Amino acid sequence: MTTTKPTSEAAAVETTAAEGQVISRAFAASLVVLAALAAVALGVWWWVTRSTAAEVRKPTNVPMASPGAVRQAPIPQVSFVDVTKESGINFVHFDPDDGEHLFPETMGSGCGFLDYDGDGDWDIVFINHDAWPWASKPPPVRPPGVVLYRNDGNWRFTDVTAEAGLTESFYGLGVGIADYDDDGDPDMFVTGWNGHRLYRNDGGKFVNVTTASGITCRDGGLSTSCGWFDYDRDGDLDLYVCEYAQWSRQINMDMIYHRDGKIRGRVSPIFLKGNLSYLFMNEGNGLFSDVSHKCGIHVRHPVTKVPVGKGLGVIFPDLDEDGWPDIVVANDLVRNFCFVNQRDGTFREVAERMRIDVGPAGEARAGMGIDFADFRNNRTYGIAIGNFSTEMTALFVTKPRSAVEDYWEEMTFADEAVPAGIGAPTRMALTFGVIFFDYDLDGREDLLEANGHVDPYISDVEASTFAQPAILFWNCGAEGDCEFAQVTEKHAGPDLFRPIVGRAAAYADLDGDGDLDVLLTGVAGAPKLLRNDNNLGNHWLRLKLKGKPGNREGLGAVIDLTAGGKQQRRTLFPTRSYLAQCEPVATFGLGKSTRIDEVKIKWPDGAVQTLSELEIDKLHVIEHPEK
C-alpha cells in the first residue's frame, strides 16, 4: 500500500497558529483512522485469500523436549553397496520438462516390491512420468507408466514390463500393492496426474480394470501416495488414495516464478488449492464404492468450504490399540490429518488434539513422506515425517503405553526430533521418503531418509543443492544420550550417500539373508538399489503371514516378539514412506540373542495367536489359526 504526503502548497496555507494546530491534529487523526482501516482491509484480504488454499486455525502449542548433552555411541559397520547397474536395472525416470518447469515434474517416481509371478522372491516396480499432451518436443517413444523388473535371483533383474502387459503410457506417481481380489497374486493401484490405474494381476499378466472396478477420480487431480487396508474389518482390502492439489497447466503458468526474463523456478504449492482424498470400499466382487464423504475423511475449511488437505504420505497404524486401523496423512503446507477409526464405518479427525497437526511453533510444515514405529521397544510410538529444507524432519512421539492409565484419553504426541538427534542433521535437507527399519539387526528400528530439492536453481539463492545425499540414523537405544546417531561413509560406505534428487524410499530382503536391502528413486535420473552387507553376526527372525481369504497377507496385524528379555513390536503394513510400498513381511533383529521366547500375533480380525520356540535366522510363514 502507498500513502501520499501533503503537498508543499497545502503545507503553506496561511492560517492562525490555533487553526494550524487544529488542522494538524485533525489530519494526523485522519491518517490514523485511514491506516487502521487499511490494516483491517489488508487483514481481511489476507484471510480470504489464504483461506482458499488452507484452513486457518490458531497455532497449537506443541510441547518439545529440551536437548541435553550428547554421549556418542559406537556406530556399527554395515555397508550399503550400489548394485543397480550390475543387477540389470537400467530404468531412468523420464523428465517431461519442456521448458515450462511445471509443478508435477518435481514430484518424482514411486516404487514398490511385489512377488508378481509367485516364485517366492521380490520383484521391483517403478512408476514413471509421461510427456505432457501439449509438449512441443515429445519423445520418439513414450515411456510406460509402470516398469516391472523380475527377480531372477543372485541379484539379477530382468525388465518384463511388456510381457506383463504394462505398456500403457500415463503420468504416474505412486503405487499401492495388494491382492485385492483374493486370487493369490498381488495387484497394483497406481496414482498420478489426471487419472488412476487399477491393474489386476491375472497370473503374471496385468489388466487395466479401472473403469470396470467403479473407481473414479476427478479430472486434473494429482493423486500421490496410496495404500490398501481393511478399514471396516469385513475381511477384504479397501483403498485409500491421497489427493494433493487442484492443478492445471494454466494455473501453473499464471503463478510461475520468472527472473531475468526467464522461467527460473516452479510455482510454490502454497498457491495451489487443496483437494479431497478418496476412500474406496471393497464390495468383494471386484467392485469398489467411493465412501470418502460419508466416512468422514473429507476436511474442508469451515467458512469457505475449500478442501484443506494436500496429502503426500499416508500410514495405517492402530494408534488407540482397539484393533481397528486408523489413518495418518502428511500434508504439504497445511496441517496434518489423523483419522481415528470409530468402528462404525466412520472416522474422526483428531490431529490437533493429538498434537501431530503442526510443528512445535504452531506452523504447518511441508509434510511429505511418513512412517510409524515402536522405535523404543516399550510401546512408545513414533511418527516420522519428512519436511522441507530449514524445517527438519519431525519425530512425533507418545508417552510409553505402560505409563498412561487411560491410554487413549491421555495420548498426545510431542516433536522430539531435536533431543532424539535427528533435528539438526536434517534441518537443511529436503526430505521426501522416510522409513523405519532395523538395518543392523540389533533389535532397534533405525531411520532412513531420501532427500532432494524441488528447484534445480536452488544453489543460486541459498546454500543448498538440487541433488542431495540420503541420511541414515542408527538407533542407539540406551547406549547413547542421543537416541539417533547419524551414520557416515565411515560406517556404511559411500554408495548410500552419493547425492540424487531423492524421492521414494523402500526396503525388502532381496537375497534371503535376513537383512533389509534398500531402494531409492529420484527425479529425472536412475534409482539406487542398495545391497545391505551386514556382517555383524546379529541374529534375526522374519515372519510372513498367511491370512484368511480376503486379506491373505494379514495386512494390519500387530506382532509382538520377546527374546533375551527384550520386547519388539511390528505393525504389518507395507504402505509407508512416499509414493512407495515395502515388502509385507515383519523383520525382527535379535542382536546376539539365540532364542525366541514368544511371538504373539494379533490378526486383523481380532484373533490372537501365540508361538514359541521358533527357529532363529529363518523366514517363517505363519497361517491364521482358524484356517
XYZ file of C-alpha atoms in Angstrom:
627
model
C 0.000 0.000 0.000
C 1.283 3.548 -0.812
C 0.491 6.799 1.002
C 0.524 10.411 -0.343
C 2.266 13.130 1.642
C 0.702 16.659 1.849
C 1.989 18.931 -0.905
C 4.167 21.928 -0.099
C 1.320 24.250 -1.225
C -1.047 22.744 1.274
C 1.566 22.957 3.975
C 1.936 26.687 3.250
C -1.720 27.618 3.631
C -1.961 30.764 5.705
C -3.881 30.378 8.912
C -3.627 31.274 12.532
C -1.464 29.270 14.887
C -4.519 27.857 16.612
C -6.174 26.874 13.350
C -2.936 25.251 12.222
C -2.798 23.153 15.367
C -6.426 22.041 14.907
C -5.859 21.149 11.270
C -2.644 19.329 12.138
C -4.331 17.278 14.840
C -7.304 16.526 12.575
C -5.050 15.491 9.728
C -2.986 13.254 11.999
C -6.149 11.678 13.369
C -7.418 11.033 9.869
C -4.164 9.310 8.957
C -4.510 7.048 11.987
C -8.062 6.172 11.008
C -7.053 5.534 7.393
C -4.119 3.422 8.489
C -6.355 1.395 10.781
C -8.907 0.879 8.021
C -6.148 -0.131 5.616
C -4.766 -2.612 8.136
C -8.207 -4.135 8.633
C -8.736 -4.324 4.862
C -5.334 -5.910 4.371
C -6.039 -8.411 7.117
C -9.401 -9.352 5.587
C -7.796 -9.713 2.146
C -5.052 -11.949 3.570
C -7.533 -14.110 5.464
C -9.827 -14.587 2.482
C -7.068 -15.356 0.011
C -5.267 -17.693 2.417
C -8.451 -19.468 3.362
C -8.943 -20.555 -0.221
C -5.766 -22.602 -0.007
C -5.628 -23.737 3.611
C -7.657 -23.946 6.775
C -6.973 -21.033 9.114
C -6.611 -22.035 12.752
C -4.792 -20.926 15.876
C -1.286 -22.337 16.332
C -1.084 -25.360 18.561
C 1.345 -25.050 21.439
C 3.156 -28.327 20.835
C 5.488 -29.290 23.701
C 9.049 -30.067 22.765
C 11.669 -31.691 24.943
C 14.955 -29.899 25.549
C 18.135 -31.388 24.117
C 20.763 -32.499 26.576
C 24.424 -33.404 26.402
C 25.185 -35.986 23.731
C 27.257 -39.065 24.502
C 28.132 -40.689 21.179
C 27.634 -44.437 20.989
C 29.805 -46.603 18.695
C 28.080 -46.869 15.324
C 28.230 -50.357 13.745
C 29.963 -51.067 10.434
C 27.302 -52.080 7.887
C 27.939 -51.287 4.230
C 25.286 -50.486 1.652
C 26.552 -51.324 -1.836
C 25.002 -49.880 -5.006
C 24.225 -52.869 -7.248
C 21.788 -51.103 -9.608
C 23.706 -51.444 -12.873
C 25.190 -54.876 -12.269
C 21.727 -56.172 -11.347
C 20.401 -55.279 -14.805
C 18.219 -52.380 -13.702
C 18.521 -49.655 -16.326
C 15.360 -47.722 -15.507
C 15.714 -43.939 -15.733
C 12.886 -41.735 -14.538
C 11.539 -39.786 -17.529
C 11.825 -35.997 -17.355
C 8.868 -34.347 -19.146
C 10.202 -30.801 -18.660
C 9.583 -28.939 -21.914
C 10.980 -25.661 -20.657
C 7.930 -24.625 -18.641
C 9.088 -26.145 -15.310
C 5.624 -27.426 -14.372
C 4.974 -28.321 -10.753
C 4.222 -32.089 -11.046
C 7.654 -32.602 -12.613
C 9.109 -32.185 -9.121
C 7.087 -34.993 -7.534
C 9.133 -37.927 -8.674
C 8.952 -41.654 -9.097
C 7.222 -44.149 -6.861
C 8.426 -47.714 -6.350
C 7.467 -50.944 -4.648
C 8.222 -54.611 -4.029
C 5.922 -57.461 -5.006
C 6.121 -61.141 -5.928
C 4.133 -60.742 -9.126
C 4.941 -64.223 -10.510
C 4.620 -66.178 -7.261
C 8.136 -67.629 -7.327
C 8.950 -66.616 -3.769
C 11.257 -63.642 -4.290
C 10.617 -59.912 -4.501
C 10.290 -58.207 -7.860
C 10.532 -54.436 -8.323
C 8.125 -51.940 -9.848
C 8.919 -48.329 -10.765
C 6.329 -45.645 -11.561
C 7.188 -43.266 -14.384
C 6.166 -39.882 -15.765
C 4.955 -39.330 -19.339
C 5.344 -36.457 -21.793
C 2.787 -33.694 -21.439
C -0.037 -33.819 -24.020
C 0.942 -30.312 -25.148
C 4.708 -30.987 -25.319
C 6.470 -29.216 -28.179
C 9.163 -31.914 -28.275
C 7.534 -35.247 -27.384
C 9.871 -38.255 -27.107
C 10.094 -40.596 -30.105
C 8.847 -43.436 -27.888
C 6.552 -42.636 -24.978
C 7.687 -44.311 -21.742
C 5.372 -46.763 -19.955
C 3.801 -45.525 -16.729
C 4.752 -48.725 -14.889
C 8.098 -50.502 -15.320
C 8.404 -54.026 -13.866
C 11.611 -55.957 -13.145
C 11.522 -59.699 -12.395
C 13.893 -61.008 -9.730
C 15.876 -63.874 -11.266
C 17.945 -64.492 -8.152
C 21.598 -63.759 -7.353
C 20.982 -60.031 -7.751
C 19.877 -60.249 -11.351
C 16.726 -58.499 -12.585
C 15.030 -58.596 -15.997
C 12.719 -55.941 -17.458
C 9.409 -57.754 -18.063
C 7.214 -54.678 -18.487
C 5.941 -55.566 -21.955
C 5.355 -59.262 -21.363
C 3.466 -58.441 -18.147
C 1.074 -56.248 -20.152
C 2.223 -52.937 -18.679
C 2.666 -50.947 -21.891
C 0.299 -48.048 -21.184
C 1.829 -44.557 -21.035
C 0.494 -42.101 -18.469
C 1.725 -39.622 -15.874
C 2.271 -41.895 -12.885
C 3.384 -41.052 -9.349
C 2.750 -43.628 -6.580
C 1.824 -47.280 -6.156
C -0.168 -49.447 -3.750
C 0.217 -53.247 -3.903
C -2.089 -55.946 -2.506
C -4.192 -58.925 -3.545
C -7.490 -57.033 -3.558
C -9.410 -59.721 -5.499
C -8.203 -62.602 -3.309
C -6.927 -64.806 -6.148
C -3.450 -65.356 -4.724
C -1.371 -62.851 -6.662
C -0.616 -59.150 -5.959
C -2.456 -56.422 -7.852
C -1.434 -52.768 -8.255
C -3.113 -49.416 -7.904
C -1.133 -46.577 -9.494
C -1.695 -42.887 -8.793
C -0.767 -39.893 -10.925
C -1.935 -36.813 -12.761
C -5.372 -36.796 -14.355
C -6.306 -40.367 -13.539
C -5.621 -43.539 -11.549
C -4.961 -47.063 -12.787
C -6.079 -50.326 -11.151
C -4.168 -53.280 -12.568
C -5.477 -56.759 -11.791
C -2.825 -59.466 -11.844
C -4.074 -62.449 -13.849
C -1.306 -64.995 -13.284
C 1.558 -62.637 -14.122
C -0.326 -60.569 -16.708
C -1.713 -57.214 -15.617
C -5.077 -55.985 -16.902
C -6.346 -52.414 -16.523
C -9.716 -52.802 -14.770
C -10.087 -49.220 -13.508
C -13.364 -48.458 -15.259
C -14.883 -51.867 -14.549
C -13.988 -51.584 -10.847
C -16.031 -48.431 -10.305
C -13.015 -46.441 -9.136
C -13.386 -42.914 -10.475
C -11.474 -39.688 -9.907
C -11.688 -36.005 -10.658
C -10.228 -34.669 -13.882
C -6.955 -32.830 -13.403
C -6.257 -34.327 -9.965
C -2.807 -35.050 -8.568
C -3.027 -38.288 -6.601
C 0.108 -39.282 -4.709
C 0.586 -41.975 -2.055
C -1.983 -44.738 -1.669
C -2.441 -47.958 0.230
C -4.605 -50.981 0.986
C -6.102 -51.749 4.412
C -9.290 -53.250 5.848
C -10.819 -50.164 7.443
C -14.219 -51.765 8.149
C -12.862 -55.211 9.161
C -15.178 -57.035 6.806
C -12.345 -59.273 5.644
C -11.351 -57.664 2.345
C -8.985 -54.823 1.469
C -10.119 -51.247 0.918
C -8.146 -48.458 -0.739
C -7.074 -45.022 0.484
C -5.774 -42.504 -2.097
C -4.086 -39.214 -1.196
C -5.058 -36.278 -3.376
C -2.620 -33.396 -3.443
C -3.919 -30.217 -5.085
C -6.033 -28.645 -7.776
C -3.585 -28.156 -10.635
C -3.621 -27.375 -14.321
C -1.115 -26.030 -16.792
C -2.894 -22.680 -16.808
C -2.904 -22.408 -13.016
C 0.779 -23.276 -13.038
C 1.779 -20.747 -15.699
C -0.173 -17.954 -14.005
C 1.900 -18.384 -10.843
C 5.316 -19.480 -12.084
C 8.432 -17.652 -10.968
C 10.411 -15.613 -13.506
C 13.777 -13.930 -13.204
C 15.919 -12.171 -15.789
C 13.171 -12.709 -18.351
C 13.368 -16.486 -17.978
C 11.487 -19.128 -16.032
C 13.756 -19.787 -13.057
C 11.565 -21.628 -10.594
C 8.382 -23.627 -10.208
C 5.172 -22.405 -8.643
C 5.055 -22.703 -4.851
C 2.425 -25.204 -3.659
C 1.195 -22.645 -1.154
C -0.685 -21.039 -4.061
C -2.408 -24.286 -5.069
C -5.791 -25.125 -3.595
C -6.066 -28.371 -1.669
C -8.054 -31.396 -2.755
C -10.220 -34.127 -1.236
C -8.709 -37.582 -0.868
C -10.524 -40.863 -1.540
C -11.539 -43.928 0.420
C -12.846 -46.749 -1.768
C -14.674 -49.608 -0.046
C -14.117 -53.081 -1.483
C -17.501 -54.622 -2.282
C -15.920 -58.072 -2.541
C -16.791 -58.769 -6.177
C -14.189 -56.697 -7.979
C -16.217 -53.513 -7.462
C -15.495 -50.515 -5.253
C -17.684 -47.777 -3.771
C -16.499 -44.251 -3.046
C -17.310 -43.814 0.665
C -14.970 -40.867 1.220
C -17.581 -38.313 2.229
C -19.737 -40.444 4.492
C -16.672 -41.927 6.226
C -15.525 -38.516 7.415
C -12.158 -38.223 5.689
C -13.075 -35.047 3.807
C -11.794 -31.955 5.599
C -12.940 -28.536 4.389
C -12.388 -25.020 5.620
C -15.319 -24.264 7.967
C -16.163 -20.956 6.229
C -15.056 -21.179 2.595
C -15.665 -24.961 2.328
C -12.474 -25.224 0.259
C -10.689 -28.600 0.687
C -7.875 -28.299 3.222
C -5.704 -31.342 2.550
C -2.629 -31.585 0.346
C -1.829 -35.226 1.015
C 1.581 -36.661 0.139
C 2.117 -39.538 2.580
C -0.169 -41.954 4.443
C 0.109 -44.737 7.035
C -2.439 -47.001 8.756
C -1.378 -47.571 12.393
C -3.740 -48.637 15.157
C -2.989 -45.668 17.391
C -5.513 -46.389 20.137
C -4.867 -50.159 20.077
C -8.527 -51.051 19.681
C -7.909 -53.447 16.796
C -9.189 -51.055 14.106
C -6.771 -49.304 11.718
C -6.512 -45.529 11.830
C -5.187 -43.163 9.148
C -2.433 -40.544 9.458
C -1.780 -38.229 6.500
C 1.256 -35.997 5.961
C 0.067 -32.788 4.286
C 2.102 -30.178 2.453
C 1.962 -26.638 3.918
C -1.310 -27.307 5.732
C -1.913 -29.207 8.949
C -1.550 -32.984 9.028
C -4.571 -35.244 9.497
C -5.182 -38.048 11.961
C -8.371 -40.029 11.350
C -9.312 -42.327 14.232
C -11.490 -45.274 13.309
C -14.865 -45.093 15.070
C -15.584 -48.798 14.390
C -18.878 -47.946 12.698
C -17.616 -47.200 9.196
C -16.610 -43.622 10.014
C -13.509 -41.733 11.151
C -12.980 -38.764 13.474
C -10.228 -36.247 12.676
C -8.153 -35.622 15.842
C -4.722 -34.416 14.691
C -4.958 -31.188 16.681
C -5.939 -32.992 19.877
C -3.117 -35.481 19.324
C -0.703 -32.588 18.598
C 0.600 -34.008 15.360
C -1.121 -31.424 13.174
C 1.606 -28.763 13.084
C 5.184 -28.084 14.163
C 6.423 -27.009 17.607
C 5.810 -23.317 16.906
C 2.302 -23.922 15.598
C 3.354 -23.759 11.955
C 2.101 -26.007 9.177
C 5.137 -27.621 7.572
C 5.759 -29.207 4.189
C 4.961 -32.801 5.186
C 5.870 -35.428 2.581
C 6.931 -38.984 3.466
C 5.724 -40.613 6.683
C 6.356 -43.734 8.762
C 5.436 -45.177 12.162
C 7.292 -47.436 14.623
C 7.635 -48.543 18.242
C 11.249 -47.398 17.996
C 11.953 -47.547 21.755
C 10.559 -51.075 22.146
C 8.302 -50.000 25.015
C 5.161 -49.127 23.046
C 6.329 -45.539 22.743
C 5.109 -44.876 19.245
C 6.915 -42.504 16.933
C 5.696 -40.911 13.703
C 8.439 -39.562 11.422
C 7.510 -37.039 8.720
C 9.901 -35.651 6.107
C 9.702 -31.885 5.684
C 11.092 -29.080 3.539
C 14.591 -27.650 3.896
C 15.074 -25.470 7.017
C 12.166 -27.299 8.712
C 13.934 -30.509 9.866
C 12.320 -33.940 9.970
C 9.509 -34.298 12.504
C 9.567 -37.072 15.105
C 6.236 -37.059 16.925
C 6.468 -39.327 19.988
C 3.892 -40.560 22.503
C 4.295 -41.440 26.142
C 5.020 -45.131 26.821
C 1.861 -47.223 26.866
C 2.647 -48.566 30.347
C 2.990 -45.029 31.743
C -0.523 -43.959 30.810
C -3.554 -45.182 32.756
C -6.208 -44.210 30.222
C -4.122 -44.518 27.078
C -6.471 -43.014 24.556
C -7.718 -40.110 26.672
C -4.180 -39.104 27.670
C -2.456 -39.922 24.365
C -0.680 -36.959 22.809
C 2.489 -36.567 20.773
C 5.467 -34.229 21.186
C 8.016 -33.451 18.467
C 11.260 -34.873 19.868
C 13.344 -34.523 16.700
C 15.947 -32.287 18.347
C 16.603 -34.233 21.584
C 16.441 -37.538 19.709
C 19.292 -36.405 17.469
C 17.610 -36.126 14.068
C 16.726 -32.426 14.182
C 19.980 -30.643 13.415
C 21.282 -33.096 10.749
C 18.023 -32.834 8.780
C 17.456 -29.088 9.014
C 18.874 -28.241 5.586
C 17.765 -31.424 3.815
C 14.555 -31.514 1.784
C 13.183 -34.896 2.793
C 10.644 -36.983 0.883
C 10.856 -40.710 1.667
C 11.273 -41.802 5.311
C 11.380 -45.388 6.587
C 11.975 -47.043 9.946
C 13.849 -50.344 9.614
C 16.417 -52.299 11.632
C 19.297 -52.221 9.151
C 21.899 -53.743 11.546
C 19.544 -56.319 13.137
C 20.330 -55.234 16.692
C 16.654 -55.160 17.696
C 16.062 -51.415 17.359
C 14.483 -49.696 14.363
C 16.659 -47.133 12.616
C 15.620 -44.291 10.289
C 16.491 -43.617 6.632
C 15.617 -40.508 4.616
C 15.619 -39.886 0.853
C 16.447 -36.243 0.107
C 16.381 -33.930 -2.901
C 15.287 -30.386 -3.644
C 12.432 -29.311 -5.938
C 14.237 -26.342 -7.515
C 17.129 -27.042 -9.921
C 18.365 -23.472 -9.349
C 18.263 -23.538 -5.551
C 22.043 -23.154 -5.246
C 21.703 -19.698 -6.858
C 19.815 -18.348 -3.873
C 20.789 -20.408 -0.823
C 23.369 -22.844 0.490
C 21.582 -25.938 -0.770
C 21.709 -28.287 -3.751
C 19.225 -29.953 -6.088
C 20.691 -33.453 -5.665
C 21.213 -34.360 -2.006
C 22.628 -37.325 -0.097
C 20.415 -39.712 1.836
C 20.601 -39.555 5.634
C 20.764 -42.709 7.783
C 20.343 -42.678 11.565
C 21.354 -45.578 13.788
C 19.082 -46.125 16.773
C 21.438 -46.051 19.760
C 18.797 -47.088 22.282
C 20.214 -46.877 25.812
C 23.787 -46.815 24.518
C 23.834 -43.054 23.974
C 22.285 -39.925 25.403
C 21.163 -39.002 21.895
C 18.840 -41.741 20.616
C 19.731 -41.493 16.927
C 23.304 -41.127 15.667
C 23.969 -40.014 12.107
C 25.711 -42.699 10.071
C 28.514 -41.583 7.753
C 30.547 -43.069 4.901
C 32.983 -44.297 7.540
C 30.290 -46.622 8.879
C 28.216 -47.539 5.780
C 30.388 -46.846 2.729
C 29.952 -44.086 0.131
C 27.216 -45.520 -2.133
C 24.212 -44.734 0.048
C 25.292 -41.109 0.412
C 26.030 -40.234 -3.215
C 23.605 -37.365 -3.999
C 20.477 -37.887 -6.085
C 17.262 -35.876 -6.392
C 15.741 -38.364 -3.980
C 12.038 -39.123 -3.616
C 10.766 -42.633 -2.682
C 12.471 -44.988 -0.237
C 11.530 -48.640 0.333
C 13.033 -51.835 1.724
C 12.891 -55.615 1.252
C 15.141 -58.625 1.804
C 16.025 -59.310 -1.829
C 18.592 -62.063 -1.302
C 17.116 -64.000 1.619
C 19.966 -63.310 4.047
C 17.704 -61.723 6.686
C 18.837 -58.119 6.430
C 16.894 -55.404 4.638
C 18.069 -54.010 1.321
C 17.077 -50.522 0.186
C 15.635 -48.936 -2.960
C 15.720 -45.178 -3.566
C 14.229 -43.329 -6.526
C 14.905 -39.871 -7.890
C 13.657 -37.250 -10.310
C 14.890 -37.431 -13.924
C 17.541 -39.983 -13.067
C 18.352 -43.576 -12.217
C 17.262 -45.231 -8.958
C 19.605 -46.752 -6.392
C 19.322 -50.415 -5.444
C 21.497 -50.883 -2.373
C 22.528 -54.284 -1.044
C 22.809 -54.483 2.741
C 26.129 -56.201 3.531
C 25.594 -56.822 7.233
C 28.455 -58.903 8.669
C 27.907 -58.187 12.359
C 26.728 -61.693 13.191
C 23.418 -60.495 14.604
C 20.551 -62.980 14.529
C 17.113 -62.343 13.087
C 13.597 -63.643 12.549
C 11.256 -62.870 9.650
C 7.524 -63.577 9.629
C 5.331 -63.731 6.548
C 1.665 -64.079 7.377
C -0.873 -66.196 5.539
C -4.213 -64.732 6.476
C -7.817 -65.621 5.887
C -9.387 -65.187 2.439
C -9.794 -61.521 1.547
C -6.636 -60.409 3.358
C -4.185 -63.162 2.552
C -1.105 -61.229 3.696
C -2.582 -60.282 7.059
C -2.226 -56.550 6.483
C -2.854 -54.699 9.729
C -1.657 -57.492 12.022
C 0.290 -56.458 15.130
C 3.191 -58.763 16.033
C 4.952 -58.740 19.418
C 8.216 -60.630 19.901
C 10.086 -61.353 23.128
C 13.701 -62.526 23.014
C 16.538 -62.144 25.504
C 14.272 -60.289 27.881
C 13.523 -57.600 25.289
C 10.259 -56.891 23.510
C 9.684 -55.610 19.984
C 6.542 -54.766 18.050
C 5.828 -54.557 14.332
C 2.591 -53.494 12.644
C 2.271 -55.152 9.254
C 1.503 -52.555 6.619
C 3.659 -52.072 3.503
C 2.296 -48.561 2.848
C 4.838 -46.113 4.210
C 7.396 -43.548 3.091
C 6.410 -41.518 -0.018
C 4.798 -42.971 -3.175
C 6.182 -46.344 -2.081
C 5.419 -49.878 -0.905
C 7.777 -52.002 1.192
C 7.675 -55.788 1.494
C 4.716 -57.138 3.550
C 6.967 -59.084 5.935
C 7.861 -58.382 9.586
C 11.629 -58.420 10.256
C 12.980 -58.606 13.810
C 16.654 -58.118 14.574
C 17.700 -60.203 17.563
C 21.243 -58.972 18.152
C 23.150 -61.734 19.963
C 20.027 -63.470 21.280
C 19.862 -67.094 20.142
C 16.390 -67.983 21.350
C 12.866 -66.679 20.785
C 10.845 -66.642 23.997
C 7.486 -65.789 22.470
C 5.768 -64.364 19.418
C 2.221 -63.066 19.753
C 0.210 -62.151 16.661
C -2.965 -60.123 16.834
C -4.588 -60.726 13.465
C -6.706 -58.067 11.706
C -9.924 -59.903 12.597
C -9.039 -59.876 16.303
C -7.789 -63.451 16.595
C -4.719 -63.825 18.837
C -2.053 -66.439 18.182
C 0.916 -67.244 20.454
C 4.012 -69.055 19.190
C 7.215 -70.121 20.918
C 10.499 -71.825 20.111
C 10.618 -70.500 16.559
C 13.923 -71.192 14.855
C 16.074 -68.082 14.501
C 17.766 -66.816 11.304
C 14.835 -68.017 9.256
C 11.758 -66.779 7.392
C 8.626 -68.395 8.848
C 5.266 -68.472 7.096
C 2.564 -68.291 9.773
C -1.002 -69.288 8.955
C -4.079 -67.800 10.606
C -5.143 -70.113 13.484
C -8.635 -70.557 12.044
C -7.562 -71.581 8.541
